[in-house]
CSV table of C-alpha atoms in Angstrom, one decimal:
chain,number,residue,atom,x,y,z
Q,1,MET,CA,39.1,-7.6,3.4
Q,2,LYS,CA,38.4,-8.2,-0.2
Q,3,THR,CA,35.8,-10.8,0.7
Q,4,PHE,CA,34.0,-8.4,3.0
Q,5,ILE,CA,34.0,-5.6,0.4
Q,6,HIS,CA,32.7,-8.1,-2.2
Q,7,PHE,CA,29.9,-9.1,0.2
Q,8,LEU,CA,28.9,-5.5,0.7
Q,9,PHE,CA,28.5,-5.0,-3.1
Q,10,LEU,CA,26.6,-8.3,-3.4
Q,11,ILE,CA,23.8,-7.3,-0.9
Q,12,PRO,CA,22.2,-4.6,-3.0
Q,13,PHE,CA,22.6,-6.7,-6.2
Q,14,LEU,CA,20.7,-9.6,-4.6
Q,15,ALA,CA,18.0,-7.3,-3.3
Q,16,PHE,CA,17.5,-5.8,-6.7
Q,17,SER,CA,17.5,-9.1,-8.5
Q,18,GLN,CA,14.7,-10.4,-6.1
Q,19,ALA,CA,12.5,-7.3,-6.6
Q,20,ARG,CA,9.1,-8.4,-7.8
Q,21,THR,CA,6.0,-6.7,-9.3
Q,22,ALA,CA,2.9,-5.9,-7.3
Q,23,GLU,CA,1.1,-8.7,-9.0
Q,24,GLU,CA,3.7,-11.2,-7.8
Q,25,LEU,CA,3.5,-9.8,-4.3
Q,26,ARG,CA,-0.3,-10.0,-4.3
Q,27,ALA,CA,-0.1,-13.7,-5.4
Q,28,GLN,CA,2.1,-14.4,-2.3
Q,29,ASN,CA,-0.2,-12.4,0.0
Q,30,LEU,CA,2.4,-9.7,0.7
Q,31,LYS,CA,0.8,-6.5,1.9
Q,32,LYS,CA,1.3,-2.8,1.2
Q,33,TYR,CA,-0.7,-1.8,4.3
Q,34,SER,CA,-1.5,-3.8,7.4
Q,35,MET,CA,-5.2,-3.1,6.9
Q,36,GLU,CA,-7.2,-4.9,4.2
Q,37,SER,CA,-9.6,-2.1,3.3
Q,38,ALA,CA,-10.6,1.4,4.5
Q,39,GLU,CA,-12.4,4.6,3.4
Q,40,ILE,CA,-10.9,7.8,4.7
Q,41,ASN,CA,-12.4,11.3,4.3
Q,42,TYR,CA,-10.3,14.4,4.6
Q,43,SER,CA,-10.9,18.2,4.8
Q,44,ILE,CA,-8.6,20.6,3.0
Q,45,THR,CA,-7.9,23.9,4.8
Q,46,GLY,CA,-5.2,26.5,5.1
Q,47,ASP,CA,-5.0,28.6,1.9
Q,48,ALA,CA,-7.5,26.3,0.1
Q,49,ASP,CA,-10.9,24.8,0.7
Q,50,GLY,CA,-12.0,21.4,-0.4
Q,51,GLU,CA,-12.3,17.7,0.4
Q,52,GLU,CA,-10.6,14.4,-0.4
Q,53,VAL,CA,-11.5,10.8,-0.1
Q,54,MET,CA,-9.3,7.7,-0.3
Q,55,VAL,CA,-10.7,4.2,-0.6
Q,56,PHE,CA,-8.5,1.1,-0.7
Q,57,THR,CA,-8.8,-2.6,-0.7
Q,58,ASP,CA,-6.5,-5.6,-1.3
Q,59,TYR,CA,-4.2,-4.3,1.6
Q,60,GLY,CA,-3.6,-1.1,-0.3
Q,61,TRP,CA,-2.7,-2.5,-3.7
Q,62,THR,CA,-5.9,-1.2,-5.2
Q,63,SER,CA,-7.1,2.3,-4.3
Q,64,LEU,CA,-9.0,5.4,-5.4
Q,65,ARG,CA,-8.1,9.0,-4.5
Q,66,GLN,CA,-10.6,11.7,-5.3
Q,67,GLN,CA,-10.0,15.4,-4.5
Q,68,THR,CA,-11.7,18.7,-5.2
Q,69,MET,CA,-10.0,21.8,-4.0
Q,70,THR,CA,-10.4,25.6,-4.6
Q,71,PHE,CA,-7.6,28.1,-4.0
Q,72,GLU,CA,-6.4,31.4,-5.1
Q,73,LEU,CA,-3.0,31.5,-6.9
Q,74,TYR,CA,-1.4,34.7,-8.1
Q,75,GLY,CA,-4.8,36.5,-7.9
Q,76,ILE,CA,-6.7,33.9,-9.8
Q,77,THR,CA,-9.2,31.5,-8.2
Q,78,ARG,CA,-8.6,28.0,-9.4
Q,79,THR,CA,-10.3,24.6,-8.9
Q,80,GLN,CA,-8.3,21.4,-8.9
Q,81,ASP,CA,-10.0,18.1,-9.4
Q,82,ILE,CA,-8.0,14.8,-9.0
Q,83,TYR,CA,-9.3,11.4,-9.7
Q,84,GLU,CA,-6.7,8.7,-9.4
Q,85,ILE,CA,-7.0,4.9,-9.5
Q,86,THR,CA,-4.0,2.8,-8.3
Q,87,ASP,CA,-3.8,-0.8,-9.4
Q,88,GLY,CA,-0.6,-2.5,-8.2
Q,89,ASP,CA,2.4,-0.6,-9.8
Q,90,PHE,CA,0.3,1.6,-12.0
Q,91,VAL,CA,-1.4,4.9,-11.3
Q,92,TYR,CA,-4.1,6.2,-13.6
Q,93,ARG,CA,-5.1,9.9,-13.4
Q,94,LEU,CA,-8.5,10.5,-15.1
Q,95,ASN,CA,-9.5,13.7,-16.7
Q,96,GLN,CA,-13.3,13.7,-16.5
Q,97,GLU,CA,-13.7,16.7,-18.7
Q,98,ASP,CA,-12.4,15.0,-21.9
Q,99,SER,CA,-12.6,11.3,-20.9
Q,100,THR,CA,-8.8,10.8,-21.1
Q,101,TYR,CA,-6.3,9.4,-18.6
Q,102,LYS,CA,-2.6,9.4,-18.0
Q,103,VAL,CA,-0.8,6.4,-16.6
Q,104,ARG,CA,2.5,6.2,-14.7
Q,105,LYS,CA,4.4,3.4,-13.1
Q,106,ASP,CA,5.2,3.6,-9.4
Q,107,VAL,CA,7.3,0.8,-8.1
Q,108,LYS,CA,8.5,2.3,-4.8
Q,109,TRP,CA,6.2,0.1,-2.8
Q,110,SER,CA,6.6,-3.2,-4.6
Q,111,GLN,CA,10.4,-3.0,-4.8
Q,112,GLN,CA,10.6,-3.0,-1.0
Q,113,ALA,CA,7.5,-5.0,0.0
Q,114,SER,CA,9.3,-8.3,-0.6
Q,115,TYR,CA,11.8,-7.6,2.2
Q,116,LYS,CA,9.8,-5.6,4.8
Q,117,THR,CA,6.7,-5.8,6.9
Q,118,PRO,CA,3.9,-3.3,6.3
Q,119,ALA,CA,5.1,-1.4,9.4
Q,120,GLN,CA,8.7,-1.1,8.1
Q,121,LEU,CA,7.6,-0.4,4.5
Q,122,SER,CA,6.3,3.1,4.8
Q,123,GLU,CA,9.2,4.1,7.0
Q,124,ALA,CA,11.7,2.9,4.5
Q,125,ILE,CA,9.9,4.8,1.7
Q,126,LEU,CA,9.6,8.1,3.7
Q,127,PHE,CA,13.2,7.9,4.7
Q,128,ALA,CA,14.3,7.2,1.1
Q,129,ILE,CA,12.5,10.4,-0.2
Q,130,GLY,CA,14.2,12.6,2.4
Q,131,GLY,CA,11.9,12.4,5.4
Q,132,THR,CA,13.0,13.0,9.0
Q,133,GLN,CA,11.0,11.3,11.7
Q,134,GLN,CA,9.8,13.5,14.5
Q,135,ALA,CA,7.9,12.7,17.8
Q,136,ASP,CA,4.7,10.7,17.4
Q,137,SER,CA,1.4,12.6,17.7
Q,138,LEU,CA,-2.3,11.6,18.0
Q,139,LEU,CA,-4.9,12.4,15.4
Q,140,MET,CA,-8.4,11.0,15.8
Q,141,ASP,CA,-7.1,8.8,18.6
Q,142,LYS,CA,-4.6,7.2,16.1
Q,143,LYS,CA,-0.9,7.2,17.0
Q,144,CYS,CA,0.8,8.7,14.0
Q,145,GLN,CA,4.4,8.9,13.0
Q,146,VAL,CA,5.2,12.5,12.0
Q,147,TRP,CA,7.7,13.1,9.2
Q,148,THR,CA,9.1,16.4,8.0
Q,149,PHE,CA,10.7,17.2,4.6
Q,150,GLU,CA,13.2,20.0,4.0
Q,151,GLY,CA,13.0,22.0,0.7
Q,152,LYS,CA,10.1,19.9,-0.7
Q,153,ALA,CA,6.5,20.7,-1.7
Q,154,ILE,CA,5.3,18.2,0.9
Q,155,GLN,CA,6.5,19.6,4.2
Q,156,GLU,CA,4.9,17.3,6.7
Q,157,LEU,CA,3.1,13.9,6.8
Q,158,TRP,CA,1.3,12.2,9.7
Q,159,VAL,CA,1.3,8.4,9.0
Q,160,TRP,CA,-0.8,5.8,10.7
Q,161,ASN,CA,-0.2,2.1,9.7
Q,162,GLY,CA,1.4,3.3,6.5
Q,163,VAL,CA,-1.6,5.5,5.6
Q,164,VAL,CA,-1.3,9.3,5.5
Q,165,LEU,CA,-3.8,10.9,7.8
Q,166,LYS,CA,-2.5,14.5,7.6
Q,167,ARG,CA,-0.5,16.3,4.9
Q,168,LYS,CA,1.0,19.8,4.9
Q,169,ALA,CA,2.2,21.0,1.5
Q,170,LYS,CA,3.2,24.1,-0.4
Q,171,LEU,CA,1.5,25.1,-3.7
Q,172,GLY,CA,3.3,28.1,-4.9
Q,173,ASP,CA,3.2,30.5,-2.0
Q,174,LYS,CA,0.1,28.8,-0.5
Q,175,GLN,CA,0.0,26.4,2.5
Q,176,ILE,CA,-2.4,23.4,1.9
Q,177,VAL,CA,-3.4,21.2,4.9
Q,178,THR,CA,-5.2,18.0,4.3
Q,179,THR,CA,-6.5,16.3,7.5
Q,180,ALA,CA,-8.5,13.1,8.0
Q,181,THR,CA,-12.0,13.7,9.5
Q,182,GLU,CA,-13.5,10.2,9.2
Q,183,ILE,CA,-12.0,6.7,9.0
Q,184,LYS,CA,-14.0,3.5,8.2
Q,185,LEU,CA,-12.2,0.2,8.3
Q,186,ASP,CA,-13.1,-3.2,6.8
Q,187,VAL,CA,-15.3,-1.6,4.1
Q,188,SER,CA,-16.6,-3.4,1.0
Q,189,PRO,CA,-16.2,-0.8,-1.8
Q,190,ASN,CA,-17.9,-1.4,-5.2
Q,191,PRO,CA,-15.2,-2.8,-7.6
Q,192,ILE,CA,-16.4,-0.3,-10.2
Q,193,LEU,CA,-14.6,2.4,-8.2
Q,194,PHE,CA,-11.3,0.9,-9.2
Q,195,THR,CA,-12.2,0.2,-12.9
Q,196,LEU,CA,-11.0,2.4,-15.7
Q,197,PRO,CA,-14.0,3.3,-17.9
Q,198,GLU,CA,-13.9,1.6,-21.3
Q,199,TYR,CA,-14.7,4.9,-23.1
Q,200,TYR,CA,-11.6,6.7,-21.7
Q,201,SER,CA,-8.6,6.9,-23.9
Q,202,GLU,CA,-5.0,7.2,-22.9
Q,203,GLN,CA,-3.4,10.7,-23.3
Q,204,LYS,CA,0.1,10.3,-24.6
């Protein structure tokens, strides 16, 4: 019995000790998504109006997310602009008004990509953050896993090959629905899209 208990404690320790960075995973051709590159356009509806685009390459390790959304919150009309570049484990959010950026580290993908296939990877992450998998549904002829979340700002995600094609979220008392409208695979995006401008400075 002691040997078995010791083995149970040893498993998570070994998994943690083998966790690698995104750069190490890239060097070994381990993937975040099963698709090498794509450009996905979204419409934003519900209690907001806007659009979003996501472009990724390098099997998802390098990506750009750009969003413009207008909504009314507590009687005031607001506009939200998001410009995010993801490079491996690091996410850079750019503020184009004052040429600054903030950076955060996000290791939830790389910590598990060593041990899972791309198909298993997104499932493990969604389950870890409290998701409950529902029946599959079709969106743009793509079979999506539907996940719901209790008590969170993100209420529902439709995921195809690890990529979110539909997102339902709460912003205050507003319901925001982001839905894919166009998907282009095997694209060749300009590398400058994923490059932090030299004249931007980090906001501490």
